[in-house]
Coordinates of C-alpha atoms in Angstrom, one line a residue:
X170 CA -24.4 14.5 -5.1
X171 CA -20.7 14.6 -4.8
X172 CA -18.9 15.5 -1.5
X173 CA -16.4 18.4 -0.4
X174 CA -14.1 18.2 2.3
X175 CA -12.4 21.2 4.0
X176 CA -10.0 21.0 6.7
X177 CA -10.4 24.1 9.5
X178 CA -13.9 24.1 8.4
X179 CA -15.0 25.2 11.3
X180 CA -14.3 29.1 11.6
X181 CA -12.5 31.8 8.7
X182 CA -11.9 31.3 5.6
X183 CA -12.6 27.5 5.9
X184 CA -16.4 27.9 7.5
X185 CA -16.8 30.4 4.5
X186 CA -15.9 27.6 2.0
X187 CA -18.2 25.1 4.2
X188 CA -20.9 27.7 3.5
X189 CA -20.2 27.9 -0.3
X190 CA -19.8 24.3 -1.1
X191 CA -22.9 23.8 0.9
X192 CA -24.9 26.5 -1.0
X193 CA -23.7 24.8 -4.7
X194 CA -25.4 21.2 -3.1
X195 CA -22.4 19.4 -1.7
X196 CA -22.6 17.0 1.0
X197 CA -19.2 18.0 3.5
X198 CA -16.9 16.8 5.4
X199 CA -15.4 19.3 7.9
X200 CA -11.7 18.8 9.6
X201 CA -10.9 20.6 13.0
X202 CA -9.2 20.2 16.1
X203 CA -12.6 20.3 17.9
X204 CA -14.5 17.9 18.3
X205 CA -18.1 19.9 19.9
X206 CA -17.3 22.7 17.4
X207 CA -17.2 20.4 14.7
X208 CA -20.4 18.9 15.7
X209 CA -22.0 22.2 16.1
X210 CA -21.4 23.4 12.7
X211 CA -22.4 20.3 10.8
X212 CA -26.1 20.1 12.4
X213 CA -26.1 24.3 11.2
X214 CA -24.8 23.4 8.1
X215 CA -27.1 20.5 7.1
X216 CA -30.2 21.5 8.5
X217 CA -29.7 25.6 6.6
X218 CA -28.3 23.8 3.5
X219 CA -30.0 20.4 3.3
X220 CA -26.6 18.6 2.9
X221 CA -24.9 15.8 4.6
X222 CA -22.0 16.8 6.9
X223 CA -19.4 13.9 8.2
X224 CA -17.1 15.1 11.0
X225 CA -13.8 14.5 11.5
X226 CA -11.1 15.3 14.8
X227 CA -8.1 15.8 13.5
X228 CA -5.0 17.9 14.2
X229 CA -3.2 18.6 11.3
X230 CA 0.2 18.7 13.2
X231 CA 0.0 14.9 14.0
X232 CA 0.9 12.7 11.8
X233 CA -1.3 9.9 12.4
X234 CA -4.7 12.2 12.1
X235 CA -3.2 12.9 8.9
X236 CA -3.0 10.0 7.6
X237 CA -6.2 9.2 8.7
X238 CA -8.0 12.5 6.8
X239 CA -5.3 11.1 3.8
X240 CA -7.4 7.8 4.1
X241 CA -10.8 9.2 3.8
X242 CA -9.7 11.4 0.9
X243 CA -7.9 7.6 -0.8
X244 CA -11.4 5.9 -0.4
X245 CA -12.7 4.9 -3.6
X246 CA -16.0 3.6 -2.2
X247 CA -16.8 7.6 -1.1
X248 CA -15.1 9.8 -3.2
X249 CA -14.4 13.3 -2.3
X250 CA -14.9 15.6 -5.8
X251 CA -13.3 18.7 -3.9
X252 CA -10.4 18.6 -1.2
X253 CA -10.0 22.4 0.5
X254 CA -6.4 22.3 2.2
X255 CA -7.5 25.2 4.4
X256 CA -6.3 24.8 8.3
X257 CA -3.8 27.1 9.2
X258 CA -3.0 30.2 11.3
X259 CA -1.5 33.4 11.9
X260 CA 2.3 33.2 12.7
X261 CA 3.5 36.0 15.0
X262 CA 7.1 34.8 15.3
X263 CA 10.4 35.9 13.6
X264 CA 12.5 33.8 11.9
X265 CA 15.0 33.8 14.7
X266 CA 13.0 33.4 17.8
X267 CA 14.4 30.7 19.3
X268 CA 10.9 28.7 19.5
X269 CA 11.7 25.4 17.4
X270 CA 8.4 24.3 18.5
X271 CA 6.4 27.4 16.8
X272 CA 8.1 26.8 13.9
X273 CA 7.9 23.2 13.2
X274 CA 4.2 22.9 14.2
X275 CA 3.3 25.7 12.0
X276 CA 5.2 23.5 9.0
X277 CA 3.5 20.6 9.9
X278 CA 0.4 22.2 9.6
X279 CA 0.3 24.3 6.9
X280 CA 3.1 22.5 4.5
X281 CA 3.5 19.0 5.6
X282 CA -0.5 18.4 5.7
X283 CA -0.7 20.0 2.4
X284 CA 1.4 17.6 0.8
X285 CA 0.2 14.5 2.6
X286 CA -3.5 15.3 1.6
X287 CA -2.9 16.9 -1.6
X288 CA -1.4 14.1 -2.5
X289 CA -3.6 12.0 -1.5
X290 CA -6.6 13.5 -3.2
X291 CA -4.5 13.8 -6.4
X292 CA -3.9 10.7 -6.6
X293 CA -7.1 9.3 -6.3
X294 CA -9.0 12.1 -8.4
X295 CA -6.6 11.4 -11.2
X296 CA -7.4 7.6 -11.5
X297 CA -11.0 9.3 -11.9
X298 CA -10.3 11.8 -14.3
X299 CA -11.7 14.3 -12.3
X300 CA -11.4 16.5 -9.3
X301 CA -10.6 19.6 -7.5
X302 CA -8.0 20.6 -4.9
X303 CA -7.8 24.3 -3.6
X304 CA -4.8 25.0 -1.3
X305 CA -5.5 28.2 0.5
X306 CA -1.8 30.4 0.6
X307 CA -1.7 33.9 1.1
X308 CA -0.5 37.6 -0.9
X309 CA 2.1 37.0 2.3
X310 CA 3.2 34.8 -0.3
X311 CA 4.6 37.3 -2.4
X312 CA 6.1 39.7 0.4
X313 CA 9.3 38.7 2.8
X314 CA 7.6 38.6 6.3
X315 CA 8.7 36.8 9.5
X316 CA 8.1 32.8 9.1
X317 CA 4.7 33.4 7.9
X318 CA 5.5 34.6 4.6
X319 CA 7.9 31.8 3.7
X320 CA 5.2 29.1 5.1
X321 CA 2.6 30.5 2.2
X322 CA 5.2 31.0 -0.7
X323 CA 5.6 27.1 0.0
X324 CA 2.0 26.5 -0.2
X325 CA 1.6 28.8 -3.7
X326 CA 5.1 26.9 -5.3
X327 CA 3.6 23.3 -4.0
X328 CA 0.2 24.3 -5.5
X329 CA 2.1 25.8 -9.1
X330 CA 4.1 22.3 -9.2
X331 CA 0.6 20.1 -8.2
X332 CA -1.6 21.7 -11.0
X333 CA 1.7 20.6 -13.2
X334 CA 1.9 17.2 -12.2
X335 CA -1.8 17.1 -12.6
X336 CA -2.2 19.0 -16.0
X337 CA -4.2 17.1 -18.4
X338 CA -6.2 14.5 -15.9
X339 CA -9.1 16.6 -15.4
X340 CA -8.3 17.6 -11.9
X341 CA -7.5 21.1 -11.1
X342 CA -5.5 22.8 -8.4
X343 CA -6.1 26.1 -7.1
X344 CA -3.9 28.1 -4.9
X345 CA -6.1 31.4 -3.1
X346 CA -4.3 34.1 -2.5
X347 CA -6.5 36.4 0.2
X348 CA -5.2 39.8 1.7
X349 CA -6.4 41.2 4.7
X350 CA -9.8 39.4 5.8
X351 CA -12.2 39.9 8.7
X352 CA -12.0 36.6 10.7
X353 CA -10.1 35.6 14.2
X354 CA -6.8 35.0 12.6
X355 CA -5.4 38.1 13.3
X356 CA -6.7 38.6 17.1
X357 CA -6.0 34.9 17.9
X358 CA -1.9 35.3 16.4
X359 CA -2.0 38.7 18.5
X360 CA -1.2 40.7 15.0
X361 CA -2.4 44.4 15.5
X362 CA -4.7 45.4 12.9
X363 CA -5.2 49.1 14.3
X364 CA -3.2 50.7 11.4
X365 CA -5.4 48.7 8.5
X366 CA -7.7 51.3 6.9
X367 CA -11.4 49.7 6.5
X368 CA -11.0 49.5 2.7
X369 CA -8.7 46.7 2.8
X370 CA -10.2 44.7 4.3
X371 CA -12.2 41.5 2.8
X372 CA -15.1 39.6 3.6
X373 CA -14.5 35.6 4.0
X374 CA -17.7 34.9 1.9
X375 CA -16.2 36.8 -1.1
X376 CA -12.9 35.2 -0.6
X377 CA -15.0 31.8 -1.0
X378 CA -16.7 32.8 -3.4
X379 CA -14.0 34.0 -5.9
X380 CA -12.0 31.3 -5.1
X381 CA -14.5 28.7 -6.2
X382 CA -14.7 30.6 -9.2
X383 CA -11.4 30.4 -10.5
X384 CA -11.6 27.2 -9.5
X385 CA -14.3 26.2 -11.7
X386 CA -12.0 27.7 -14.9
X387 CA -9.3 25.8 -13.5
X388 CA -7.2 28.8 -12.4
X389 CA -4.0 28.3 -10.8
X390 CA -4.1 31.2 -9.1
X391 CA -7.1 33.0 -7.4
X392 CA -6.7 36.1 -5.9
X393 CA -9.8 37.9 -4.3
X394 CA -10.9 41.6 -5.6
X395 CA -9.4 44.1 -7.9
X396 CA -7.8 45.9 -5.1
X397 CA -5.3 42.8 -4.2
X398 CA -5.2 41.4 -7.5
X399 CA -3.5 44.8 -8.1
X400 CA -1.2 44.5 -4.9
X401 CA 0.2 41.0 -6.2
X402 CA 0.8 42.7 -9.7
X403 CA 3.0 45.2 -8.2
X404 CA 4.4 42.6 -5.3
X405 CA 5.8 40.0 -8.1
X406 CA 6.9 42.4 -10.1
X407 CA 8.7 45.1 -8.9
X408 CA 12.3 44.9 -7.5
X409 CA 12.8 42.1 -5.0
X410 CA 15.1 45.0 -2.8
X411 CA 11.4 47.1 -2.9
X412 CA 9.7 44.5 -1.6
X413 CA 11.7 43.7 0.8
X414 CA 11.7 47.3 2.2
X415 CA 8.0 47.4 1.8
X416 CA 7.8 43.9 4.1
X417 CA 10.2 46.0 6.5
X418 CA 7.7 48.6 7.0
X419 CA 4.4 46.6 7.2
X420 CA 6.4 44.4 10.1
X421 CA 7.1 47.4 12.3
X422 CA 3.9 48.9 12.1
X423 CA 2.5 45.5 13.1
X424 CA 4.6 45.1 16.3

C-alpha cells in the first residue's frame, strides 16, 4: 500500500485530496498547523477509509518544520508515492500595503515550502523511478491580482519547470488550477463573495477528483470543469492589457 502526504490536509481543498487518496487505498500523512485538528481528522479518516494516517505539526512558514516534513518525504525506509503541496491561503492584501510581514509569510508558505518539499520528493521519487507531486496553484495564476495572483503564477511556472527537470524518470508533476470553490478560504481572507453567481462555483471533492485524474495521465496542468478550463483559455490568451482590465474590475467588486 503506498502512502500519500498532503500538507493543509486538514480543511479545503487539502481535506478533499485526504478524502480522495484515502478512497483510492492510500495510507496518509496529513501536514497542518494544528495539532488536535490534525488528530481529529486522521481517526475520521482511517476508521471511514480503513487507511493509516501519520500526523504531522508543522507550519509551513518555519523553516525548521520544513525541513522536518522535507525529511519525512527524503526517507527511503517509508517512501511517500504522492507529495500534495497544498497549504496555503487567501491573500487580501495589495501589493503596496506596507505589511512586509503579510507578504513574506505568505511566500514562505506557499513558494518557499513548495520548493523545499517539492524538491525533496523529487529527488527521492526519481532515484525510484517513480512518483507523483501535485502543487496546487490557482486560475489567479493567469489573471494580475493583488499579491495573490503573483504568489500562484510562481507556483504554476515552478510546477512547468519541475515536471521538466523531472521529464523521463517516471515521476510526474501536476500543477491544479481551481476557480472559485466552496471552502473557508474566502471567509477566513475576508474576500467578499456576494457578487459570485452560484454557477461558478466548485465543489472541493470535484476539484480532487479531477486533479488526481490528470494526474494519473501525467498532466502538467489540471484545471477543474469545462466552465474554468474555458476561463484559462480566454485568460492566457487574450491581450495581456484585457486581462489586466478584467483583474481591475474583479478587484473592485471584491473590496
Amino acid at each position: 500500500m503506498t502512502t500519500a502526504l498532503v500538507t493543509g490536509g486538514t480543511s479545503g481543498i487539502g481535506a478533499a485530496f485526504a478524502r480522495a487518496l484515502a478512497d483510492r487505498g492510500h495510507d496518509l500523512i496529513l501536514v497542518a498547523r494544528d495539532a488536535e485538528r490534525l488528530t481529529s481528522c486522521a481517526a475520521e479518516l482511517s476508521e471511514r477509509y480503513g487507511v493509516q494516517v501519520e500526523t504531522l505539526a508543522a507550519d509551513l512558514a518555519v523553516r525548521d518544520d520544513v525541513l522536518a516534513v522535507a525529511d519525512r518525504l527524503s526517507d527511503a525506509e517509508r517512501p511517500v508515492e504522492i507529495l500534495v503541496n497544498n497549504a496555503g491561503y487567501g491573500l487580501h492584501v495589495k501589493l503596496l500595503d506596507d505589511h512586509l510581514d503579510a507578504h513574506t509569510h505568505a511566500i514562505d508558505v506557499m513558494c518557499v515550502a513548495v520548493l523545499i518539499l517539492g524538491g525533496a520528493a523529487g529527488r527521492a521519487m526519481r532515484a525510484r523511478g517513480h512518483g507523483t507531486i501535485i502543487n496546487t496553484a490557482s486560475l489567479a495564476a493567469y489573471i494580475s491580482q493583488g499579491a495573490y495572483s503573483p504568489i500562484k503564477a510562481w507556483v504554476l511556472a515552478y510546477s512547468e519547470g519541475l515536471a521538466n527537470e523531472l521529464h523521463g524518470s517516471g515521476v510526474g508533476v501536476t500543477a491544479v488550477n481551481p476557480g472559485w470553490v466552496r471552502t473557508e478560504f474566502h471567509e477566513r481572507a475576508g474576500i467578499r463573495t456576494s457578487s459570485i453567481p452560484d454557477f461558478i462555483w466548485v465543489d472541493s471533492d470535484r476539484v480532487a477528483a479531477e486533479a488526481l485524474v490528470d494526474a494519473d495521465k501525467k498532466r502538467v496542468i489540471s484545471v477543474p470543469t469545462k466552465r474554468w478550463k474555458l476561463q484559462k483559455l480566454l485568460a492566457r490568451h487574450a491581450p495581456r492589457s484585457g486581462v489586466r482590465w478584467a483583474s481591475r474590475i474583479l478587484s473592485r467588486s471584491r473590496q
